[in-house]
Coordinates of C-alpha atoms in Angstrom, one line a residue:
Chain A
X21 CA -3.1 -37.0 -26.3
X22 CA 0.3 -36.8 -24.6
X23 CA 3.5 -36.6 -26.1
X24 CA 6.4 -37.0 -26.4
X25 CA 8.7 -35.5 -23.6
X26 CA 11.2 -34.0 -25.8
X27 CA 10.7 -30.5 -25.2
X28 CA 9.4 -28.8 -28.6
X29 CA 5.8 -28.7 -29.8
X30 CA 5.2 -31.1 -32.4
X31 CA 3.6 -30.2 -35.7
X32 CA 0.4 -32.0 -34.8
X33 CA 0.1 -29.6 -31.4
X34 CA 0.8 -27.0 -33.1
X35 CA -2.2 -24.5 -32.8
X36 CA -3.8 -24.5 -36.8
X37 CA -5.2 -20.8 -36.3
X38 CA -1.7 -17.8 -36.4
X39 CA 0.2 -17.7 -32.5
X40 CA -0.8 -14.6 -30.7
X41 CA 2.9 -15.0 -29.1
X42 CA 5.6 -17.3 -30.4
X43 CA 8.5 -17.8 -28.1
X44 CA 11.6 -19.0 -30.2
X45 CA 14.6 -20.2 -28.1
X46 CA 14.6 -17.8 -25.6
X47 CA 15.6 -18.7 -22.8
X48 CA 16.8 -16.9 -18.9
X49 CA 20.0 -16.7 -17.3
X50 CA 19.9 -14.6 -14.4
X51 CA 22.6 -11.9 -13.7
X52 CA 24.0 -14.0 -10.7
X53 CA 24.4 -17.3 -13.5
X54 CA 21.8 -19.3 -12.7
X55 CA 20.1 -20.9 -15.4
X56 CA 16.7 -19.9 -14.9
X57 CA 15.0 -21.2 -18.3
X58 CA 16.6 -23.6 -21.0
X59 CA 15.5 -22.2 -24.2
X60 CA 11.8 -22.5 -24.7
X61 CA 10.0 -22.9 -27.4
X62 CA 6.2 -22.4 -27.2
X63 CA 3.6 -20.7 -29.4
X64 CA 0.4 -19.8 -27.7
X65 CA -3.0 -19.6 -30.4
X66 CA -5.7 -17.7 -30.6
X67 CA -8.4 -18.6 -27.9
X68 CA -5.9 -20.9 -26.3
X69 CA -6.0 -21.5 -22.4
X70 CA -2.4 -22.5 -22.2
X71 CA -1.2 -23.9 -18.1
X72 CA 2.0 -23.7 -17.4
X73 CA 2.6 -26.4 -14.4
X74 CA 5.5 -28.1 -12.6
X75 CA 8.0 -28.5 -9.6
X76 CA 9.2 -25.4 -8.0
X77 CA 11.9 -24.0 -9.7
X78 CA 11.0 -25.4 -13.2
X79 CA 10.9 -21.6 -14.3
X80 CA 6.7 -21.4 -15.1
X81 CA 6.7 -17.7 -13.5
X82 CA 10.1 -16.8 -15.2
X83 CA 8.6 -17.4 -19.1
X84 CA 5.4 -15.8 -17.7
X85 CA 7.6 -12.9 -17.2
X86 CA 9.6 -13.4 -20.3
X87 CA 6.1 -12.5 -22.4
X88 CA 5.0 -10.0 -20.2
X89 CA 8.6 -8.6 -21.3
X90 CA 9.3 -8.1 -17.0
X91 CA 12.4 -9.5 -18.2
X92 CA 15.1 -9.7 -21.2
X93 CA 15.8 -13.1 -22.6
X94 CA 19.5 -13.7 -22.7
X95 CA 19.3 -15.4 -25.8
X96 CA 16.2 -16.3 -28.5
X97 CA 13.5 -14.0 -28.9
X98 CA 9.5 -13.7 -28.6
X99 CA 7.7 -13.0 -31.4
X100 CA 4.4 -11.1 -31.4
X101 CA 1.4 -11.7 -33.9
X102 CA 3.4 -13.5 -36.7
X103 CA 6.5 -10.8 -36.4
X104 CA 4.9 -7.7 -37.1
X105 CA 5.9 -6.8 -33.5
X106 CA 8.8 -7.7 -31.6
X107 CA 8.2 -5.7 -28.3
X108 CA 5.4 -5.8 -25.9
X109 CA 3.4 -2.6 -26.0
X110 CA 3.9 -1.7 -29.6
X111 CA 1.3 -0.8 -31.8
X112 CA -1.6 -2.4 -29.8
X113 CA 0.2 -5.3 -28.3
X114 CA -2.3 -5.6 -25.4
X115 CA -1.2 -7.8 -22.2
X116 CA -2.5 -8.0 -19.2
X117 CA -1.4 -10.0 -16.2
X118 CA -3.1 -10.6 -13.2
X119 CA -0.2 -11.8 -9.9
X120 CA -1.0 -14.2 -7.3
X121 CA -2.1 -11.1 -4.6
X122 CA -5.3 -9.3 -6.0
X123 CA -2.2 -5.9 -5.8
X124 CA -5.2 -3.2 -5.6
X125 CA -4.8 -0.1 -4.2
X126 CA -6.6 0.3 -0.8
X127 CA -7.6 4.0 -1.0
X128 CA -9.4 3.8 -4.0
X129 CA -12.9 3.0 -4.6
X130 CA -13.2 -0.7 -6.8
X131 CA -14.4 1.2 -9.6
X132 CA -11.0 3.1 -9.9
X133 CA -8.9 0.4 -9.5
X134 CA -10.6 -1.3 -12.3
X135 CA -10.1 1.8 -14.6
X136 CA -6.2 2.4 -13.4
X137 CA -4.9 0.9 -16.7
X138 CA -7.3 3.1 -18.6
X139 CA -6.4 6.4 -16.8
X140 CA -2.5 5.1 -17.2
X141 CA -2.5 5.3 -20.6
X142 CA -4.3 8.4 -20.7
X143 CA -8.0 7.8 -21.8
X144 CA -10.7 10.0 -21.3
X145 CA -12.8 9.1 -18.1
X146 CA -16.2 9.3 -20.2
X147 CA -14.5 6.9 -22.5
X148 CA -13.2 5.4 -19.4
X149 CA -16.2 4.6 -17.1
X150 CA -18.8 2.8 -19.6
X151 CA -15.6 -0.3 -20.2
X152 CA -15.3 -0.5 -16.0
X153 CA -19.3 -1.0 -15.8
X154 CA -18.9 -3.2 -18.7
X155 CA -15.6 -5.5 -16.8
X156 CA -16.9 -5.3 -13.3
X157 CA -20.6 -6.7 -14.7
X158 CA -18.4 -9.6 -16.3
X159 CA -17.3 -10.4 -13.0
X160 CA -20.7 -10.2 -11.2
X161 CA -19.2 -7.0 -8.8
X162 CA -21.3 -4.0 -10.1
X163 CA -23.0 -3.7 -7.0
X164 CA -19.5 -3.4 -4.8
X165 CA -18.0 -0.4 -7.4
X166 CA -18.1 2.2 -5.1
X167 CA -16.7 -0.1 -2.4
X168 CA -12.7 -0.1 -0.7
X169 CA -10.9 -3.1 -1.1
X170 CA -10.9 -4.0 2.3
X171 CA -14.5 -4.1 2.5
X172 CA -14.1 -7.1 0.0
X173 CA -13.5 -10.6 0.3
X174 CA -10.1 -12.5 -1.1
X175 CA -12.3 -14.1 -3.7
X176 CA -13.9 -10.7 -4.4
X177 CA -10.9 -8.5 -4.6
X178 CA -9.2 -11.3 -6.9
X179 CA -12.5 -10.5 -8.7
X180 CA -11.9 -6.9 -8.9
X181 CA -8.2 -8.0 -10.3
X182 CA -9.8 -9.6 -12.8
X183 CA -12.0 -7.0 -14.1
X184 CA -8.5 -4.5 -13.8
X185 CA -7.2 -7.2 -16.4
X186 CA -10.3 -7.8 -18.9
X187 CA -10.7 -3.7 -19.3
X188 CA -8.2 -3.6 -21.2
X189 CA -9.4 -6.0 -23.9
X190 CA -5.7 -7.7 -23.9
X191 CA -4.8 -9.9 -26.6
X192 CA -3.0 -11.8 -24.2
X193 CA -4.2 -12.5 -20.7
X194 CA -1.3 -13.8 -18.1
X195 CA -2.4 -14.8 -15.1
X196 CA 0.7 -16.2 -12.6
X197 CA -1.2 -18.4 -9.5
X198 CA -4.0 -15.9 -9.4
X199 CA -6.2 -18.4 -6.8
X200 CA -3.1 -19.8 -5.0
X201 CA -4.2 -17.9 -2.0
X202 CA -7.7 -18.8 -1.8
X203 CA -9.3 -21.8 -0.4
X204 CA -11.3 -24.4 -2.8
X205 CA -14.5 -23.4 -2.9
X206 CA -14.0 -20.0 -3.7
X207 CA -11.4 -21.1 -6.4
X208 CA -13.9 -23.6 -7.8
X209 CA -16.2 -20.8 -8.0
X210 CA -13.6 -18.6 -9.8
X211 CA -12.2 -21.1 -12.0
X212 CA -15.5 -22.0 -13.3
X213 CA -16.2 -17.7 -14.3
X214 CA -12.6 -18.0 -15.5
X215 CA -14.0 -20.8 -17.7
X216 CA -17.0 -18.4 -18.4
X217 CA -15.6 -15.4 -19.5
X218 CA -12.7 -17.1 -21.6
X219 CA -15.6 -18.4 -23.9
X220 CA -17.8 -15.6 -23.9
X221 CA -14.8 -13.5 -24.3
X222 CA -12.3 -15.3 -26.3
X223 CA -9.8 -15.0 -24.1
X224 CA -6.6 -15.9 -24.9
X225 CA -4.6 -17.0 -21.8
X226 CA -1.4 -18.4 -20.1
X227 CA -1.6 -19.6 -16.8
X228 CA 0.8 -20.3 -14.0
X229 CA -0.8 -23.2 -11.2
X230 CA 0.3 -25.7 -8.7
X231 CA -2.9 -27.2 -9.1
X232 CA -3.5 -29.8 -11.6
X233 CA -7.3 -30.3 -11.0
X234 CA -7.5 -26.5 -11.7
X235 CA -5.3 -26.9 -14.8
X236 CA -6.8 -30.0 -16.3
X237 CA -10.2 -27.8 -15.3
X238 CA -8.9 -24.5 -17.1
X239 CA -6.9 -25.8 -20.2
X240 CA -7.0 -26.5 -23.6
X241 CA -3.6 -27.3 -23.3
X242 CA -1.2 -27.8 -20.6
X243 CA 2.6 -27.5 -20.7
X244 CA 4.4 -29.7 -18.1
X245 CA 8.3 -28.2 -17.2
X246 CA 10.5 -29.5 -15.7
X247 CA 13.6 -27.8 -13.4
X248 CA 16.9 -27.4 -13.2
X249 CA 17.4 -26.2 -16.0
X250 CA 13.6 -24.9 -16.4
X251 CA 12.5 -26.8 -19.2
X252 CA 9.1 -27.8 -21.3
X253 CA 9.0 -31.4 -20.4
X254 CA 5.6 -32.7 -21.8
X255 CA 2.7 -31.4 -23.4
X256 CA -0.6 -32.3 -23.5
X257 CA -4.6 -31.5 -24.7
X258 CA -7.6 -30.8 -23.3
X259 CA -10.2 -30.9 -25.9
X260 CA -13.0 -31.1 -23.8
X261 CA -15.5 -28.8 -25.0
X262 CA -16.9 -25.5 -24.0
X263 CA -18.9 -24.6 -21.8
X264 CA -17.2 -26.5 -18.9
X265 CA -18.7 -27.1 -15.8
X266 CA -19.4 -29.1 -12.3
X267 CA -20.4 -31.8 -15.0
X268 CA -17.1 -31.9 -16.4
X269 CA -15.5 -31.6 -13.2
X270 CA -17.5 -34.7 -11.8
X271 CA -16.5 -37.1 -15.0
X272 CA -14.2 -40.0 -15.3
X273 CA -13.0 -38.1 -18.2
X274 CA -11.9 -35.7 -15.9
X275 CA -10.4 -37.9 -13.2
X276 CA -8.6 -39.8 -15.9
X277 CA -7.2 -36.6 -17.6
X278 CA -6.1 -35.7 -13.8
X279 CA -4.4 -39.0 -13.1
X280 CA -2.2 -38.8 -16.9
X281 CA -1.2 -35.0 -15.8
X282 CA -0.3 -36.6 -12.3
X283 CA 1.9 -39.1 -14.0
X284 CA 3.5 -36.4 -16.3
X285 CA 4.1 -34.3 -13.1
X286 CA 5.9 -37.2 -11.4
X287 CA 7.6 -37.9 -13.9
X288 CA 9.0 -34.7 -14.5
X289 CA 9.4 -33.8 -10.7
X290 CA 11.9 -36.8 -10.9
X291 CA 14.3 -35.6 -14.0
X292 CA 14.3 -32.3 -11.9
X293 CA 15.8 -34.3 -8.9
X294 CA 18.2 -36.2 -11.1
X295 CA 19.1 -33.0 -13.0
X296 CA 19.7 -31.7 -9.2
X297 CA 22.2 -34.3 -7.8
X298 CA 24.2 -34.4 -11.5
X299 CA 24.7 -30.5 -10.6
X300 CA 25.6 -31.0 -7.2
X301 CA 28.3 -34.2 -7.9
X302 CA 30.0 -32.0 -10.3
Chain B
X18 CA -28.7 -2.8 28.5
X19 CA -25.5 -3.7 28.0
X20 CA -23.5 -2.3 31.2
X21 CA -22.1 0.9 31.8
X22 CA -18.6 -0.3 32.0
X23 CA -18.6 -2.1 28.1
X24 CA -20.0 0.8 26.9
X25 CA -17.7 2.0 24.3
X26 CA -19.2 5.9 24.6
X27 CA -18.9 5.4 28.5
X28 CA -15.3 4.3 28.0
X29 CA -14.3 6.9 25.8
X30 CA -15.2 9.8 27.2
X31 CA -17.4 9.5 30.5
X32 CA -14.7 7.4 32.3
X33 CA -11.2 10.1 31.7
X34 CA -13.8 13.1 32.7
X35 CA -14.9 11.2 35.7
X36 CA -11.1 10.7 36.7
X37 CA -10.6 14.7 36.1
X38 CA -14.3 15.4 38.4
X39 CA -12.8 13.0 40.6
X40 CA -9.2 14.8 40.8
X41 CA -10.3 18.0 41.0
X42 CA -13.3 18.0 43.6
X43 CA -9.9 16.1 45.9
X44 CA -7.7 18.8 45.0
X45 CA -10.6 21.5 45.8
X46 CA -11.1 19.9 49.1
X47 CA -7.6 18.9 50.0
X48 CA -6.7 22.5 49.9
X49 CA -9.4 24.0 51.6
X50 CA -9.2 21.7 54.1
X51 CA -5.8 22.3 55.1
X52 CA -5.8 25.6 54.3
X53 CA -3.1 25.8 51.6
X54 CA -2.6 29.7 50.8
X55 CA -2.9 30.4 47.3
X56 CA 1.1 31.8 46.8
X57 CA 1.7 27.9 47.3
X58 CA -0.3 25.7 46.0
X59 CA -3.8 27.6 44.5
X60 CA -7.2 25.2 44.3
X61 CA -8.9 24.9 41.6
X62 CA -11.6 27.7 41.6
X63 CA -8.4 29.7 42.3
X64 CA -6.8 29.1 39.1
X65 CA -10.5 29.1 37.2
X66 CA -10.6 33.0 39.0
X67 CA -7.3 34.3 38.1
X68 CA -8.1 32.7 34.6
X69 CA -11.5 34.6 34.0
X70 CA -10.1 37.7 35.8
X71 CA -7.2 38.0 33.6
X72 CA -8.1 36.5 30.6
X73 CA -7.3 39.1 28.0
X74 CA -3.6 39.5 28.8
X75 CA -3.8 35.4 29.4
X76 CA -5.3 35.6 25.8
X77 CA -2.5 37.7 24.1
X78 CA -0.2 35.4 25.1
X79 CA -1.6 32.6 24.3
X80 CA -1.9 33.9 21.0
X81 CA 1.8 34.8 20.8
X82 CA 3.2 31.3 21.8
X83 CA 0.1 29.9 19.0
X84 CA 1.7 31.9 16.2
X85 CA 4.6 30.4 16.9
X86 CA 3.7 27.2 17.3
X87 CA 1.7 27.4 13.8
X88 CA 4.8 28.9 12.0
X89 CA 7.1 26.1 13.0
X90 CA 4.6 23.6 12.2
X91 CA 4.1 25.1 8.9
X92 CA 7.8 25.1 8.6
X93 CA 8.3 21.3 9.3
X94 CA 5.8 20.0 7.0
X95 CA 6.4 22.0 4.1
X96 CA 10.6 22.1 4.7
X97 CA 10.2 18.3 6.3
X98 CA 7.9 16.9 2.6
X99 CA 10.4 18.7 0.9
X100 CA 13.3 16.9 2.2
X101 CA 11.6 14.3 2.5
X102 CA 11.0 13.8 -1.5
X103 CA 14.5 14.5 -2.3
X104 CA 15.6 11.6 -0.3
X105 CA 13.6 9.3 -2.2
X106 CA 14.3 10.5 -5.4
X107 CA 18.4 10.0 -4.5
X108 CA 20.0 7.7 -2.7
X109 CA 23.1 9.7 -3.1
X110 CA 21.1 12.7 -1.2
X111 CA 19.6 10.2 1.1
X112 CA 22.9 8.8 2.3
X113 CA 24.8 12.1 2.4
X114 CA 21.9 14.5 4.3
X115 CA 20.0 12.1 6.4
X116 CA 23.0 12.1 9.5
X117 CA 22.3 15.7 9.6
X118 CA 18.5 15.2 9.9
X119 CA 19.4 13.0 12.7
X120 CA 21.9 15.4 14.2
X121 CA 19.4 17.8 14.5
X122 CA 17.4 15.5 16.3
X123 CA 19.3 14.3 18.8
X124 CA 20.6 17.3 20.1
X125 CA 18.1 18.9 22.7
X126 CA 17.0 22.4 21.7
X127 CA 17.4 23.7 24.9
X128 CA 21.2 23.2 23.9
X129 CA 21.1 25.1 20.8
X130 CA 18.3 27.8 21.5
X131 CA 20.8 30.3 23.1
X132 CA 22.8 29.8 20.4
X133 CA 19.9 30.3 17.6
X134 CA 18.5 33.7 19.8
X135 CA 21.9 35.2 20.0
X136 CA 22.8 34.7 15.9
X137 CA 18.8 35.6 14.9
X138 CA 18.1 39.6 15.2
X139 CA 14.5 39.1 15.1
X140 CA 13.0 37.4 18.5
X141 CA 10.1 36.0 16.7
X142 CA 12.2 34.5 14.2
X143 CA 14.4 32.6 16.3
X144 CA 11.6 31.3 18.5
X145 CA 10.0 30.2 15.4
X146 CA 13.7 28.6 14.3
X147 CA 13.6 26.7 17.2
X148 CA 10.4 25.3 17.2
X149 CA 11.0 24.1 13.6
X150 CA 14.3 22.3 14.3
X151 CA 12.1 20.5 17.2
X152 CA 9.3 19.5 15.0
X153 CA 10.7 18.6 11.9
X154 CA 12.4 15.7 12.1
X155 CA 9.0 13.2 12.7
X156 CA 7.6 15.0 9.3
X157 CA 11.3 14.0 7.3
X158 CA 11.6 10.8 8.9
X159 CA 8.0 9.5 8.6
X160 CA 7.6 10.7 4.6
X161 CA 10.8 9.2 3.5
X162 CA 9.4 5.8 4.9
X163 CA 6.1 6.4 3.7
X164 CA 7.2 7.2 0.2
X165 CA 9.7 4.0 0.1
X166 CA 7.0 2.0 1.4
X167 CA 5.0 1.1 -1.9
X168 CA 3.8 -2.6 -2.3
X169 CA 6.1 -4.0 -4.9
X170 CA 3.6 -5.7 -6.1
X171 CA 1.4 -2.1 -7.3
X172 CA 4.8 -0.9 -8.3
X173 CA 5.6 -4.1 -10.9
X174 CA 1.8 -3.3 -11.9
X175 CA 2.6 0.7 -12.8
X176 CA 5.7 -0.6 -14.4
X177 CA 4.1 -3.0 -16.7
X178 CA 1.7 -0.2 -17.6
X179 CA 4.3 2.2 -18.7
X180 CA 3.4 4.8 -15.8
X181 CA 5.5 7.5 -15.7
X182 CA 7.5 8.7 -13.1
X183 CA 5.1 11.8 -11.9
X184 CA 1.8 9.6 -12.2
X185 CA 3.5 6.8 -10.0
X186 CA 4.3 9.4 -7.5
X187 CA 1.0 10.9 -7.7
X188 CA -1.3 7.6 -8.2
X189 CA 0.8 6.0 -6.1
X190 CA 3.6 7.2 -4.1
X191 CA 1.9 10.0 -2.3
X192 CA -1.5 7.8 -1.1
X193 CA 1.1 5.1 0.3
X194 CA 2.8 7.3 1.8
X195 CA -0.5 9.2 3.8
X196 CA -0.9 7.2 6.6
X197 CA 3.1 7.8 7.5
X198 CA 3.1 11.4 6.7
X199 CA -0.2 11.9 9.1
X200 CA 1.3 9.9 11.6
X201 CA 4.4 12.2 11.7
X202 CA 1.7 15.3 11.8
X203 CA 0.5 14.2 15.3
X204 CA 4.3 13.8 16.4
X205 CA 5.0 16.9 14.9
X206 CA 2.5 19.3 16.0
X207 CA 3.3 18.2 19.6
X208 CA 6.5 18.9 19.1
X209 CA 5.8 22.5 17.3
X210 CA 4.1 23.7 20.7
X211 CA 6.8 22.3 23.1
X212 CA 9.6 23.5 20.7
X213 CA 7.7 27.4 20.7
X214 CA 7.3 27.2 24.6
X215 CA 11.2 25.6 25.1
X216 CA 12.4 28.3 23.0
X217 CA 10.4 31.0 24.9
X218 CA 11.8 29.7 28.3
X219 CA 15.1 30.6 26.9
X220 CA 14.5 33.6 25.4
X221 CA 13.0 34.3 28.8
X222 CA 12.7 37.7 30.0
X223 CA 15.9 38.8 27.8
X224 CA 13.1 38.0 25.3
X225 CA 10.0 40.3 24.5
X226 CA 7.1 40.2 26.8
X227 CA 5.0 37.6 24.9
X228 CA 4.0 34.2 25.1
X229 CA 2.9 31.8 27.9
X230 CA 6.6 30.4 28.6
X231 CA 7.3 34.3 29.4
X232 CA 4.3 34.7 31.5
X233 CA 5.1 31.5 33.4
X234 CA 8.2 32.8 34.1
X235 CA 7.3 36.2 35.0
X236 CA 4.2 34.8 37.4
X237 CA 7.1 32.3 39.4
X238 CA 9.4 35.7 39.5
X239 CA 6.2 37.5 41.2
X240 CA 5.1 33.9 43.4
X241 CA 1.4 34.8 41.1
X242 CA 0.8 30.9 41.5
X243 CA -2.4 30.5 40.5
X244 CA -1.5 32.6 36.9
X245 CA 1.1 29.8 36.4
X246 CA -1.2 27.4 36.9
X247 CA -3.6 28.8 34.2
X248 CA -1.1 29.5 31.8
X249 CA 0.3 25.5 32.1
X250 CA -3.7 25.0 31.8
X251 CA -3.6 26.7 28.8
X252 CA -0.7 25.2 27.1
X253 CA -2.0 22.1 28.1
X254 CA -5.5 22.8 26.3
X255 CA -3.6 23.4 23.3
X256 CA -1.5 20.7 22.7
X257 CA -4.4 18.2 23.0
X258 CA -6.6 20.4 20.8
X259 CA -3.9 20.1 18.3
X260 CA -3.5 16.5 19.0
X261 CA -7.6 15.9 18.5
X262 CA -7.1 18.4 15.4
X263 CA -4.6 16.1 13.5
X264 CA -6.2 13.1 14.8
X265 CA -9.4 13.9 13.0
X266 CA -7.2 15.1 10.0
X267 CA -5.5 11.5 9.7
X268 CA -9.6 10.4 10.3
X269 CA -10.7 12.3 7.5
X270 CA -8.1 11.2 4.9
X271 CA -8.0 7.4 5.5
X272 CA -11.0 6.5 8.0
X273 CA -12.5 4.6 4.9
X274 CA -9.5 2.8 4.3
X275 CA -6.1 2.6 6.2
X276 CA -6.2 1.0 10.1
X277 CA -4.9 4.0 11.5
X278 CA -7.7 6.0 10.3
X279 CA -10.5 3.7 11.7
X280 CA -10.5 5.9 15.1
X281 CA -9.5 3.2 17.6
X282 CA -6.4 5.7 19.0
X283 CA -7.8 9.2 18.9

């Protein structure tokens, strides 16, 4: 189940069905020359749940920018749905990325904020309105549509976030920390509709965390990094099947999953500290 | 019963008009009392008197230094948005106009007025020049804050989504920027009233015979105390009218959903 900390995907890992998004050695130097990413290489399969976790500094949000082409790699490229595209946005290409603050505009009514990506690129409101029912339903908030954002809760408006993201229909779903700010019961309660909707939905997603209960919760597969550089340090499977819930979360399959991630996490949070005094003694 | 004194209603507007019942029966009786005469320092049924007694002429004046007023608010918001949106769309312009915005601020009006009344032919004009300069600056200063002050986080969000430049600035720099803008509309209509009666103080009777400044000048000139009084009375009226007015304004547009709105400073 884990491998081999060598930074590539093995064959066997591999995902058998064709990569929504295949990253190939690209990696991140940032204009003042900081190495922000090593160069990666990841492919992400259809109906994956793929976790980025790992020390601060180990890049997870910089390659979760990379594909939601916020940035340039400086060298390497990502390739979109075996080649056909090479840039985000063409022909279909749909991403959508939820951040770590819900980021909803306070004077408009939730049902608005959940079509702004539809009314950005230009679609009819009739066309418009029956896809914001249909994402806000999904998320159990029909009933606070015609409500402001700061009638809401945290869990709630991260909700309406949500909904913003799945009207869309993306092929790719990136979501960077999107429950770092809320407290455990209401992210249990959200991971598990996350859970929910990527199975009724067949989500494909890559997810940025700190938390390796929610990621070992979350996954089918979860890619440990490493810092300085930012690397991909281990890799490992979650086959647990769908649909997951408190039943899963209450296993010893569970709390053994959690304690191998732990061990990978260690393990790589020390190569980041070695890889940190080596800089600093040259 | 909750009491009187935690009563929010009581608090907001019995308590202040019980203050003014307060002020004015002591004023009333101090001056009859002593027997003040009216050229020195009128009571209040003096001034209410001279008020209804010479209300139309009162009236005409009022209406002058409101036309004013009106005009060089109109001014500053449209000239003052204006600016404002060139700022943000160049820092270039930004850097090389904004000291002048400030200049214009910082020097009193009073200063300049003479200046404005002697160069400007047309009375009306000038008063209503002078009353701009006064009033714009809040409107300038407050946009170009509001319009820079978008959460980066919405911005990344338009970006991502391709959003072009004119339906970022209407979906989402122009409702950011509201609550700044409305905010420099209180300021500024303030200051569009004291900028119309400044100017008409220096204007003063070299000036025509209009406005309330005029009239208070004309009623010290003739010791018609109580007319000054009702003229200040009336100035006074206005400018919280037009305080209340923008207030409710600023209510309107983001009551439902900016802190400002929510009516805890009206």
């Amino acid at each position: 189940m884990i491998m081999a900390p060598d930074g590539f995907s093995p064959p066997t890992l591999a995902p058998l069905n064709l990569p929504v998004v295949n990253i190939l050695s690209a990696d991140k130097v940032f204009p003042n020359g900081t190495r922000g990413l090593a160069p990666i290489d990841l492919a992400i399969g259809r109906n994956e749940f793929v976790s980025l976790i790992g020390p601060s500094g180990c890049g997870k949000s910089t390659l979760l920018k990379l594909v939601a082409n916020l940035y340039e790699p400086t060298d390497g490229r990502i390739v979109w749905w075996q080649g056909n595209f090479s840039r985000v946005g063409e022909s279909g290409r749909r991403l959508a990325f939820v951040f770590q603050d819900a980021t909803l505009m306070p004077w408009s009514r939730v049902e608005a904020n959940v079509r702004l990506p539809l009314d950005l690129a230009g679609l009819p409101k009739t066309a418009a309105v029956p896809k914001v029912a249909s994402a806000l339903a999904q998320v159990g908030l029909t009933r606070y549509a015609r409500h402001y954002p700061g009638q809401l809760s945290g869990g709630m408006r991260m909700r309406v976030s949500i909904a913003r993201a799945l009207v869309t229909e993306p092929d790719l779903l990136l979501m960077d920390e999107p429950f770092g700010a809320l407290d455990e019961f209401t992210r249990n309660k959200l991971d598990d509709d996350l859970v929910r909707l990527s199975w009724e939905r067949k989500l494909t997603t890559m997810f940025v965390t700190h938390s390796l209960y929610e990621a070992v919760f979350l996954s089918t597969r979860i890619v440990v990094m490493a810092a300085n550089p930012g690397r991909i340090y281990a890799q490992m499977t979650v086959d647990e099947p769908a649909p997951r819930g408190d039943a899963f979360r209450n296993s010893d399959r569970f709390a053994a999953l959690c304690r191998d991630l732990s061990r990978l996490l260690q393990a790589a949070s020390l190569e980041s500290a070695v890889a940190d005094h080596d800089e600093g003694g040259r | 019963m909750r009491p009187l004194i935690t009563n929010a209603w009581f608090n907001r507007i019995a308590a202040p008009v019980g203050v003014a019942t307060f002020v004015l029966i002591a004023w009333q009786f101090f001056c009859r009392q002593r027997g003040i005469p009216v050229y020195l320092f009128p009571a209040p049924t003096d001034i209410a008197l001279k008020l209804a007694a010479e209300w139309p002429s009162l009236l005409t004046a009022l209406m002058s230094t409101l036309e004013v007023t009106f005009e060089a608010f109109f001014l500053a918001v449209l000239l003052g948005s204006l600016t404002a949106f060139l700022f943000v769309q160049s820092q270039a312009i930004a850097i090389s106009l904004y000291p002048f915005a400030v200049l214009l601020q910082v020097t009193p009006i009073v200063a300049i007025a003479p200046l404005i009344i002697i160069l400007v032919k047309n009375t009306q004009v000038a008063l209503t020049i002078c009353a701009t300069v006064v009033a714009i600056f809040p409107i300038i200063s407050n946009t170009t804050v509001g319009l820079a002050a978008v959460d980066p986080g919405l911005l990344a969000y338009f970006r991502m989504n391709k959003a072009s430049r004119l339906q970022t600035l209407i979906r989402l720099r122009i409702p950011s920027a509201l609550p700044y803008f409305l905010a420099g509309l209180k300021i500024s209509s303030g200051l569009a009233l004291i900028g119309a009666v400044v100017a008409e103080f220096v204007a003063g009777t070299g000036g025509r015979n209009a406005g309330l400044a005029y009239d208070i000048l004309q009623s010290g000139l003739q010791l018609d105390i109580p007319r000054m009084f009702a003229a200040l009375l009336l100035i006074a009226v206005t400018g919280v009218l037009l305080f209340t007015l923008m207030a409710g304004l600023s209510h309107l547009a983001l009551g439902h959903w900016h802190e400002s709105g929510m009516g805890n400073e009206k």
